[in-house]
């Protein structure tokens, strides 16, 4: 994760700790693109609300967007802006390092609500609440999954319900820098992985029987994909079911990973042997390495990819089907056009959200940009 604000009072509160402390790519390097950057759909950013360090969003009951604030509060966006908190766990989390409330998700029928946060000891925690008539039922709260964290950075923490109805959980490699414990390639830990579990199948959860490592005694059954450094925002294409992951690089390359909706899981995205398509510190490329569909270096002020969504709204027809993403330091909103899992164009959408920490997708497919300084933007046609 990577968080800072332009206010001098808050600068550096969550800035990728080890990653950003390392030397960035030299200015004379050229950004690696699969194709030339183009100007695509004409869009603008409309400021629809101001939050306190907004960090995640999820489409909720009644078509309203729920916004999570890093310190532990969740508020609902309507035509008048953000309402009062509908949930407050600020006494249960901290905002040191890269910690805090990191992700939220609803199941398909809005019957259950999930939160992902680090507790006061820094342990990654996913809790579940029942939802009745669009309201959280606090007395139904239960803990689904926990994972201890050796360091205060690279927590990951994003969560989503996949097209299959299962809960997917992204966890970083545990932190520090350079994956000192080798977690990315170690199948005997949940760190550095994308997990897939069934929270309704058992208490605290069941393992989907078709998870890729359920018959491997040397691997955790929960693992869906591995070789991730700090997956900072992943999503499923609402139109196709394809998976996209924005994985933050060490100090040279930012990457976006992709898997088709038909994937059986088990993808190895390479960390910490690879950073993007490049061997990391003399690493050897794994034989089963799945390279990113897109990577970029830090020559043009980027420092930390912020993964987004494939646009499936109706307001901007020229943007439909494109994957929208940004970078925390650069702030430019960009999109990828893909055909059969191959990037055919990289588009600069001509707008800048500042320190873009996350995206959110409303129930109608429209996209929102969250800036850690407080702005909640909707991507509108220009």
CSV table of C-alpha atoms in Angstrom, one decimal:
chain,number,residue,atom,x,y,z
A,1,UNK,CA,0.0,0.0,0.0
A,2,UNK,CA,1.0,3.6,-0.3
A,3,UNK,CA,-0.5,6.6,1.3
A,4,UNK,CA,0.5,10.2,1.8
A,5,UNK,CA,-1.3,13.5,1.6
A,6,UNK,CA,-0.2,16.9,0.3
A,7,UNK,CA,-0.9,18.4,3.6
A,8,UNK,CA,2.5,18.8,5.4
A,9,UNK,CA,0.9,17.7,8.6
A,10,UNK,CA,0.1,14.2,7.2
A,11,UNK,CA,2.8,13.6,4.6
A,12,UNK,CA,4.4,10.2,4.8
A,13,UNK,CA,1.8,8.4,7.0
A,14,UNK,CA,1.7,5.4,4.8
A,15,UNK,CA,4.2,5.8,2.0
A,16,UNK,CA,5.3,2.3,1.0
A,17,UNK,CA,7.9,2.3,3.8
A,18,UNK,CA,10.7,0.3,2.3
A,19,UNK,CA,9.7,0.5,-1.3
A,20,UNK,CA,9.7,4.3,-1.5
A,21,UNK,CA,12.8,4.5,0.5
A,22,UNK,CA,14.8,2.8,-2.3
A,23,UNK,CA,16.2,4.5,-5.3
A,24,UNK,CA,13.7,5.1,-8.0
A,25,UNK,CA,14.4,4.4,-11.7
A,26,UNK,CA,16.7,6.9,-13.3
A,27,UNK,CA,15.1,9.8,-15.2
A,28,UNK,CA,16.8,8.8,-18.4
A,29,UNK,CA,15.1,5.5,-18.6
A,30,UNK,CA,12.1,5.2,-21.0
A,31,UNK,CA,8.8,4.0,-19.6
A,32,UNK,CA,8.1,0.5,-20.8
A,33,UNK,CA,4.8,0.3,-22.6
A,34,UNK,CA,3.3,-2.5,-24.7
A,35,UNK,CA,2.1,0.2,-27.1
A,36,UNK,CA,2.3,3.9,-27.5
A,37,UNK,CA,0.3,6.0,-25.1
A,38,UNK,CA,-2.8,7.4,-26.7
A,39,UNK,CA,-5.6,9.8,-25.8
A,40,UNK,CA,-8.9,7.9,-25.6
A,41,UNK,CA,-12.3,8.7,-24.1
A,42,UNK,CA,-12.9,12.3,-23.0
A,43,UNK,CA,-13.6,12.3,-19.3
A,44,UNK,CA,-13.6,14.6,-16.3
A,45,UNK,CA,-13.4,14.1,-12.6
A,46,UNK,CA,-16.3,15.4,-10.6
A,47,UNK,CA,-15.8,15.9,-6.9
A,48,UNK,CA,-18.9,14.3,-5.3
A,49,UNK,CA,-17.7,14.2,-1.7
A,50,UNK,CA,-14.9,14.7,0.8
A,51,UNK,CA,-13.9,12.0,3.2
A,52,UNK,CA,-11.2,11.5,5.8
A,53,UNK,CA,-8.5,9.4,4.0
A,54,UNK,CA,-10.9,7.4,1.9
A,55,UNK,CA,-9.3,4.1,1.1
A,56,UNK,CA,-11.8,1.6,-0.4
A,57,UNK,CA,-15.3,1.5,-1.7
A,58,UNK,CA,-18.0,-1.1,-2.5
A,59,UNK,CA,-21.4,-1.0,-4.2
A,60,UNK,CA,-24.0,-1.5,-1.5
A,61,UNK,CA,-27.8,-2.0,-1.1
A,62,UNK,CA,-30.1,0.4,-2.9
A,63,UNK,CA,-27.4,1.3,-5.5
A,64,UNK,CA,-25.5,3.4,-3.0
A,65,UNK,CA,-21.7,3.4,-2.7
A,66,UNK,CA,-20.1,2.6,0.7
A,67,UNK,CA,-16.8,4.3,1.4
A,68,UNK,CA,-14.2,3.1,3.9
A,69,UNK,CA,-12.0,5.6,5.7
A,70,UNK,CA,-8.6,4.4,6.7
A,71,UNK,CA,-8.9,5.2,10.4
A,72,UNK,CA,-11.8,2.8,10.7
A,73,UNK,CA,-15.1,4.4,9.7
A,74,UNK,CA,-17.5,3.5,6.8
A,75,UNK,CA,-19.9,6.0,5.4
A,76,UNK,CA,-22.5,5.8,2.6
A,77,UNK,CA,-22.5,8.1,-0.4
A,78,UNK,CA,-25.8,9.5,-1.7
A,79,UNK,CA,-27.0,12.5,-3.6
A,80,UNK,CA,-26.2,14.8,-0.6
A,81,UNK,CA,-22.7,13.4,0.0
A,82,UNK,CA,-21.4,11.1,2.7
A,83,UNK,CA,-23.6,10.4,5.7
A,84,UNK,CA,-22.6,9.6,9.2
A,85,UNK,CA,-20.6,6.5,9.8
A,86,UNK,CA,-22.6,3.2,9.6
A,87,UNK,CA,-19.7,1.4,11.2
A,88,UNK,CA,-16.8,2.6,13.3
A,89,UNK,CA,-13.9,0.3,14.2
A,90,UNK,CA,-11.4,3.1,14.9
A,91,UNK,CA,-10.8,1.8,18.4
A,92,UNK,CA,-9.7,-1.6,16.9
A,93,UNK,CA,-7.1,-0.5,14.3
A,94,UNK,CA,-4.2,1.8,14.0
A,95,UNK,CA,-2.9,4.0,11.2
A,96,UNK,CA,0.8,3.5,11.7
A,97,UNK,CA,2.9,2.1,8.9
A,98,UNK,CA,0.5,0.9,6.2
A,99,UNK,CA,-2.1,-0.3,8.6
A,100,UNK,CA,-5.8,0.5,9.1
A,101,UNK,CA,-9.1,-0.3,7.5
A,102,UNK,CA,-8.1,-1.6,4.1
A,103,UNK,CA,-11.0,-3.2,2.3
A,104,UNK,CA,-14.8,-3.7,2.3
A,105,UNK,CA,-17.1,-6.0,0.3
A,106,UNK,CA,-20.7,-7.2,0.0
A,107,UNK,CA,-21.8,-10.6,-1.0
A,108,UNK,CA,-24.0,-10.8,-4.1
A,109,UNK,CA,-27.3,-10.5,-2.3
A,110,UNK,CA,-26.2,-7.8,0.1
A,111,UNK,CA,-26.9,-10.3,2.9
A,112,UNK,CA,-23.4,-10.1,4.3
A,113,UNK,CA,-20.8,-7.4,4.6
A,114,UNK,CA,-17.0,-8.0,5.0
A,115,UNK,CA,-14.3,-5.7,6.3
A,116,UNK,CA,-10.5,-6.2,6.0
A,117,UNK,CA,-8.3,-4.4,8.5
A,118,UNK,CA,-5.2,-4.7,10.7
A,119,UNK,CA,-6.0,-5.0,14.4
A,120,UNK,CA,-4.1,-3.3,17.2
A,121,UNK,CA,-1.3,-5.9,17.0
A,122,UNK,CA,-1.0,-5.5,13.3
A,123,UNK,CA,-2.7,-8.8,12.4
A,124,UNK,CA,-4.6,-8.8,9.1
A,125,UNK,CA,-8.2,-9.6,9.9
A,126,UNK,CA,-11.3,-10.2,7.9
A,127,UNK,CA,-14.7,-10.0,9.7
A,128,UNK,CA,-18.2,-10.6,8.6
A,129,UNK,CA,-21.5,-8.9,9.5
A,130,UNK,CA,-25.0,-9.9,8.5
A,131,UNK,CA,-27.0,-7.2,6.7
A,132,UNK,CA,-30.7,-6.7,7.1
A,133,UNK,CA,-32.8,-4.2,5.2
A,134,UNK,CA,-29.6,-2.5,4.1
A,135,UNK,CA,-28.2,-2.1,7.6
A,136,UNK,CA,-25.2,-3.8,9.3
A,137,UNK,CA,-26.2,-6.0,12.2
A,138,UNK,CA,-23.3,-5.4,14.7
A,139,UNK,CA,-24.3,-8.3,17.0
A,140,UNK,CA,-23.7,-10.8,14.1
A,141,UNK,CA,-20.1,-9.9,13.7
A,142,UNK,CA,-17.6,-12.8,13.5
A,143,UNK,CA,-14.0,-13.2,12.5
A,144,UNK,CA,-13.5,-15.1,9.3
A,145,UNK,CA,-9.7,-15.1,8.8
A,146,UNK,CA,-6.6,-13.7,10.4
A,147,UNK,CA,-2.9,-13.6,9.4
A,148,UNK,CA,-0.1,-12.3,11.5
A,149,UNK,CA,2.2,-9.7,9.8
A,150,UNK,CA,5.9,-9.5,10.5
A,151,UNK,CA,6.2,-5.9,9.5
A,152,UNK,CA,3.9,-2.8,9.3
A,153,UNK,CA,4.0,-2.6,5.5
A,154,UNK,CA,2.8,-4.6,2.5
A,155,UNK,CA,-0.4,-5.7,4.2
A,156,UNK,CA,-2.4,-5.8,1.0
A,157,UNK,CA,-5.9,-6.1,2.5
A,158,UNK,CA,-8.2,-5.7,-0.5
A,159,UNK,CA,-11.2,-8.1,-0.6
A,160,UNK,CA,-13.8,-8.9,-3.2
A,161,UNK,CA,-16.6,-11.4,-3.8
A,162,UNK,CA,-15.8,-13.1,-7.1
A,163,UNK,CA,-18.2,-14.0,-9.9
A,164,UNK,CA,-18.3,-17.5,-8.3
A,165,UNK,CA,-19.6,-16.1,-5.0
A,166,UNK,CA,-16.4,-16.9,-3.1
A,167,UNK,CA,-14.4,-14.3,-1.0
A,168,UNK,CA,-11.0,-13.4,-2.4
A,169,UNK,CA,-8.5,-11.8,-0.1
A,170,UNK,CA,-5.2,-10.1,-1.2
A,171,UNK,CA,-2.2,-10.2,1.2
A,172,UNK,CA,1.2,-8.7,0.7
A,173,UNK,CA,4.5,-10.5,1.2
A,174,UNK,CA,4.7,-9.4,4.9
A,175,UNK,CA,6.7,-6.2,4.4
A,176,UNK,CA,10.2,-4.8,5.0
A,177,UNK,CA,11.8,-4.8,1.6
A,178,UNK,CA,13.0,-7.4,-0.9
A,179,UNK,CA,10.8,-10.1,0.6
A,180,UNK,CA,13.4,-11.1,3.2
A,181,UNK,CA,11.4,-14.3,4.3
A,182,UNK,CA,10.8,-15.5,0.7
A,183,UNK,CA,7.0,-15.4,1.2
A,184,UNK,CA,6.1,-14.6,-2.3
A,185,UNK,CA,7.2,-18.0,-3.6
A,186,UNK,CA,6.5,-20.0,-0.4
A,187,UNK,CA,3.3,-21.9,-0.7
A,188,UNK,CA,3.3,-22.7,3.0
A,189,UNK,CA,2.2,-19.2,4.0
A,190,UNK,CA,-0.7,-17.0,3.1
A,191,UNK,CA,1.5,-13.9,2.7
A,192,UNK,CA,2.2,-12.7,-0.8
A,193,UNK,CA,-0.9,-14.5,-2.1
A,194,UNK,CA,-4.4,-14.0,-3.4
A,195,UNK,CA,-6.7,-16.3,-1.3
A,196,UNK,CA,-10.1,-17.8,-2.2
A,197,UNK,CA,-12.4,-19.0,0.5
A,198,UNK,CA,-16.0,-19.8,1.2
A,199,UNK,CA,-17.1,-17.9,4.3
A,200,UNK,CA,-20.6,-19.3,4.3
A,201,UNK,CA,-19.5,-23.0,3.8
A,202,UNK,CA,-18.3,-23.6,7.4
A,203,UNK,CA,-17.1,-21.8,10.5
A,204,UNK,CA,-14.9,-19.8,10.2
A,205,UNK,CA,-14.8,-20.7,6.5
A,206,UNK,CA,-14.6,-23.6,4.0
A,207,UNK,CA,-12.1,-24.2,1.2
A,208,UNK,CA,-13.6,-24.4,-2.2
A,209,UNK,CA,-12.9,-27.9,-3.5
A,210,UNK,CA,-11.5,-26.7,-6.8
A,211,UNK,CA,-8.8,-24.4,-5.3
A,212,UNK,CA,-5.6,-25.2,-7.1
A,213,UNK,CA,-3.5,-26.5,-4.1
A,214,UNK,CA,-6.1,-28.5,-2.1
A,215,UNK,CA,-4.3,-31.8,-2.8
A,216,UNK,CA,-0.8,-30.4,-2.2
A,217,UNK,CA,0.4,-31.2,1.4
A,218,UNK,CA,3.1,-28.5,1.1
A,219,UNK,CA,0.8,-25.7,0.2
A,220,UNK,CA,-2.0,-23.8,2.0
A,221,UNK,CA,-5.4,-24.8,0.7
A,222,UNK,CA,-6.6,-21.2,0.7
A,223,UNK,CA,-4.2,-20.0,-2.0
A,224,UNK,CA,-5.6,-19.1,-5.4
A,225,UNK,CA,-2.5,-17.3,-6.9
A,226,UNK,CA,0.9,-16.4,-5.6
A,227,UNK,CA,4.1,-14.5,-6.3
A,228,UNK,CA,2.7,-11.1,-5.2
A,229,UNK,CA,4.6,-8.3,-3.5
A,230,UNK,CA,1.8,-6.0,-2.4
A,231,UNK,CA,-1.4,-6.4,-4.4
A,232,UNK,CA,-2.8,-2.9,-4.1
A,233,UNK,CA,-6.3,-3.3,-5.5
A,234,UNK,CA,-7.6,-6.1,-7.5
A,235,UNK,CA,-11.0,-6.5,-9.3
A,236,UNK,CA,-13.1,-8.7,-11.5
A,237,UNK,CA,-14.4,-7.4,-14.8
A,238,UNK,CA,-18.1,-7.2,-14.3
A,239,UNK,CA,-18.6,-8.0,-18.0
A,240,UNK,CA,-16.3,-11.0,-18.5
A,241,UNK,CA,-15.2,-12.1,-15.0
A,242,UNK,CA,-11.5,-11.6,-15.8
A,243,UNK,CA,-9.2,-10.8,-12.9
A,244,UNK,CA,-6.9,-7.8,-12.7
A,245,UNK,CA,-4.3,-7.2,-10.0
A,246,UNK,CA,-2.2,-4.0,-9.5
A,247,UNK,CA,1.0,-5.2,-7.7
A,248,UNK,CA,3.3,-2.6,-6.3
A,249,UNK,CA,6.9,-2.9,-7.3
A,250,UNK,CA,10.1,-2.7,-5.2
A,251,UNK,CA,11.8,0.3,-6.7
A,252,UNK,CA,11.9,-0.1,-10.4
A,253,UNK,CA,8.8,-1.7,-12.0
A,254,UNK,CA,5.0,-1.4,-11.4
A,255,UNK,CA,2.9,-4.2,-12.8
A,256,UNK,CA,-0.7,-5.1,-13.6
A,257,UNK,CA,-1.4,-8.8,-13.7
A,258,UNK,CA,-4.3,-10.6,-15.4
A,259,UNK,CA,-6.1,-13.9,-15.4
A,260,UNK,CA,-9.0,-15.0,-17.6
A,261,UNK,CA,-12.4,-15.8,-16.1
A,262,UNK,CA,-11.8,-19.4,-17.1
A,263,UNK,CA,-8.6,-19.7,-15.0
A,264,UNK,CA,-8.3,-22.6,-12.6
A,265,UNK,CA,-6.0,-20.6,-10.4
A,266,UNK,CA,-2.4,-21.4,-9.4
A,267,UNK,CA,-0.9,-18.5,-11.3
A,268,UNK,CA,2.7,-17.5,-10.2
A,269,UNK,CA,3.2,-13.8,-10.7
A,270,UNK,CA,6.9,-14.1,-9.9
A,271,UNK,CA,7.7,-12.0,-6.8
A,272,UNK,CA,10.3,-12.1,-5.2
A,273,UNK,CA,12.3,-13.7,-8.1
A,274,UNK,CA,10.8,-11.3,-10.6
A,275,UNK,CA,9.8,-7.6,-10.5
A,276,UNK,CA,7.5,-7.4,-13.5
A,277,UNK,CA,9.3,-9.1,-16.4
A,278,UNK,CA,12.7,-8.4,-14.8
A,279,UNK,CA,14.7,-10.7,-12.5
A,280,UNK,CA,14.8,-9.2,-9.1
A,281,UNK,CA,18.3,-8.9,-7.6
A,282,UNK,CA,19.7,-11.8,-9.6
A,283,UNK,CA,16.6,-13.9,-9.2
A,284,UNK,CA,15.8,-16.8,-11.6
A,285,UNK,CA,12.5,-16.6,-13.5
A,286,UNK,CA,10.2,-19.4,-12.3
A,287,UNK,CA,9.3,-21.9,-15.0
A,288,UNK,CA,5.6,-21.2,-14.4
A,289,UNK,CA,5.9,-17.4,-14.2
A,290,UNK,CA,2.9,-15.5,-15.5
A,291,UNK,CA,4.3,-12.1,-16.6
A,292,UNK,CA,2.2,-9.0,-16.2
A,293,UNK,CA,0.0,-7.8,-19.1
A,294,UNK,CA,1.4,-4.3,-18.4
A,295,UNK,CA,4.3,-2.8,-16.6
A,296,UNK,CA,5.9,0.6,-16.3
A,297,UNK,CA,9.0,2.0,-14.7
A,298,UNK,CA,9.3,5.1,-12.5
A,299,UNK,CA,11.0,7.4,-15.0
A,300,UNK,CA,7.9,9.6,-15.3
A,301,UNK,CA,7.1,10.2,-11.6
A,302,UNK,CA,5.2,7.0,-10.9
A,303,UNK,CA,6.0,5.1,-7.7
A,304,UNK,CA,3.1,2.8,-6.7
A,305,UNK,CA,0.4,1.4,-9.0
A,306,UNK,CA,-3.2,1.7,-7.9
A,307,UNK,CA,-5.3,-1.0,-9.5
A,308,UNK,CA,-8.8,-0.2,-10.7
A,309,UNK,CA,-11.6,-1.7,-12.7
A,310,UNK,CA,-12.8,-2.4,-16.2
A,311,UNK,CA,-15.3,0.3,-17.0
A,312,UNK,CA,-18.8,-1.2,-17.5
A,313,UNK,CA,-20.9,2.0,-17.0
A,314,UNK,CA,-23.1,3.7,-19.6
A,315,UNK,CA,-22.1,7.3,-19.2
A,316,UNK,CA,-18.9,7.1,-21.2
A,317,UNK,CA,-19.4,4.6,-24.1
A,318,UNK,CA,-15.9,5.2,-25.5
A,319,UNK,CA,-14.4,3.9,-22.2
A,320,UNK,CA,-16.4,0.7,-22.0
A,321,UNK,CA,-14.3,-2.5,-21.7
A,322,UNK,CA,-11.1,-0.6,-20.8
A,323,UNK,CA,-9.3,-1.2,-17.5
A,324,UNK,CA,-8.9,2.0,-15.6
A,325,UNK,CA,-6.0,2.4,-13.2
A,326,UNK,CA,-3.6,5.0,-11.8
A,327,UNK,CA,-0.4,5.5,-9.7
A,328,UNK,CA,-0.3,7.0,-6.2
A,329,UNK,CA,2.6,9.4,-6.9
A,330,UNK,CA,1.7,10.3,-10.5
A,331,UNK,CA,-2.1,10.5,-10.2
A,332,UNK,CA,-2.8,10.4,-13.9
A,333,UNK,CA,-5.8,8.2,-14.6
A,334,UNK,CA,-5.1,5.8,-17.5
A,335,UNK,CA,-6.7,2.9,-19.1
A,336,UNK,CA,-5.6,-0.3,-20.9
A,337,UNK,CA,-7.4,-1.8,-23.9
A,338,UNK,CA,-7.0,-5.6,-24.1
A,339,UNK,CA,-7.8,-8.2,-26.6
A,340,UNK,CA,-7.5,-11.9,-25.5
A,341,UNK,CA,-5.4,-10.9,-22.5
A,342,UNK,CA,-3.0,-8.8,-24.6
A,343,UNK,CA,-2.7,-5.0,-24.2
A,344,UNK,CA,-3.4,-3.3,-27.5
A,345,UNK,CA,-3.3,0.3,-26.3
A,346,UNK,CA,-2.4,2.4,-23.2
A,347,UNK,CA,-4.6,5.5,-22.9
A,348,UNK,CA,-3.9,8.7,-20.9
A,349,UNK,CA,-7.4,9.8,-20.0
A,350,UNK,CA,-6.2,13.4,-19.5
A,351,UNK,CA,-7.3,13.8,-15.8
A,352,UNK,CA,-5.3,13.7,-12.6
A,353,UNK,CA,-6.8,12.6,-9.2
A,354,UNK,CA,-3.8,13.6,-7.1
A,355,UNK,CA,-2.7,10.9,-4.7
A,356,UNK,CA,-4.9,8.2,-6.0
A,357,UNK,CA,-5.2,5.4,-3.4
A,358,UNK,CA,-8.1,3.5,-4.7
A,359,UNK,CA,-11.0,3.1,-7.2
A,360,UNK,CA,-14.6,2.1,-6.5
A,361,UNK,CA,-17.2,0.7,-8.8
A,362,UNK,CA,-20.9,1.6,-8.2
A,363,UNK,CA,-23.7,-0.8,-8.8
A,364,UNK,CA,-24.4,0.8,-12.2
A,365,UNK,CA,-20.8,0.3,-13.3
A,366,UNK,CA,-19.7,3.9,-13.0
A,367,UNK,CA,-16.2,4.4,-11.5
A,368,UNK,CA,-15.0,6.6,-8.6
A,369,UNK,CA,-11.5,7.8,-7.8
A,370,UNK,CA,-10.4,8.0,-4.2
A,371,UNK,CA,-7.6,10.3,-3.2
A,372,UNK,CA,-6.0,9.8,0.2
A,373,UNK,CA,-6.2,13.6,0.9
A,374,UNK,CA,-10.0,13.3,1.0
A,375,UNK,CA,-11.5,13.8,-2.5
A,376,UNK,CA,-14.0,11.3,-3.8
A,377,UNK,CA,-14.3,11.8,-7.6
A,378,UNK,CA,-16.7,10.3,-10.1
A,379,UNK,CA,-15.4,9.7,-13.6
A,380,UNK,CA,-17.8,11.6,-15.8
A,381,UNK,CA,-17.9,12.3,-19.6
A,382,UNK,CA,-16.2,15.6,-20.4
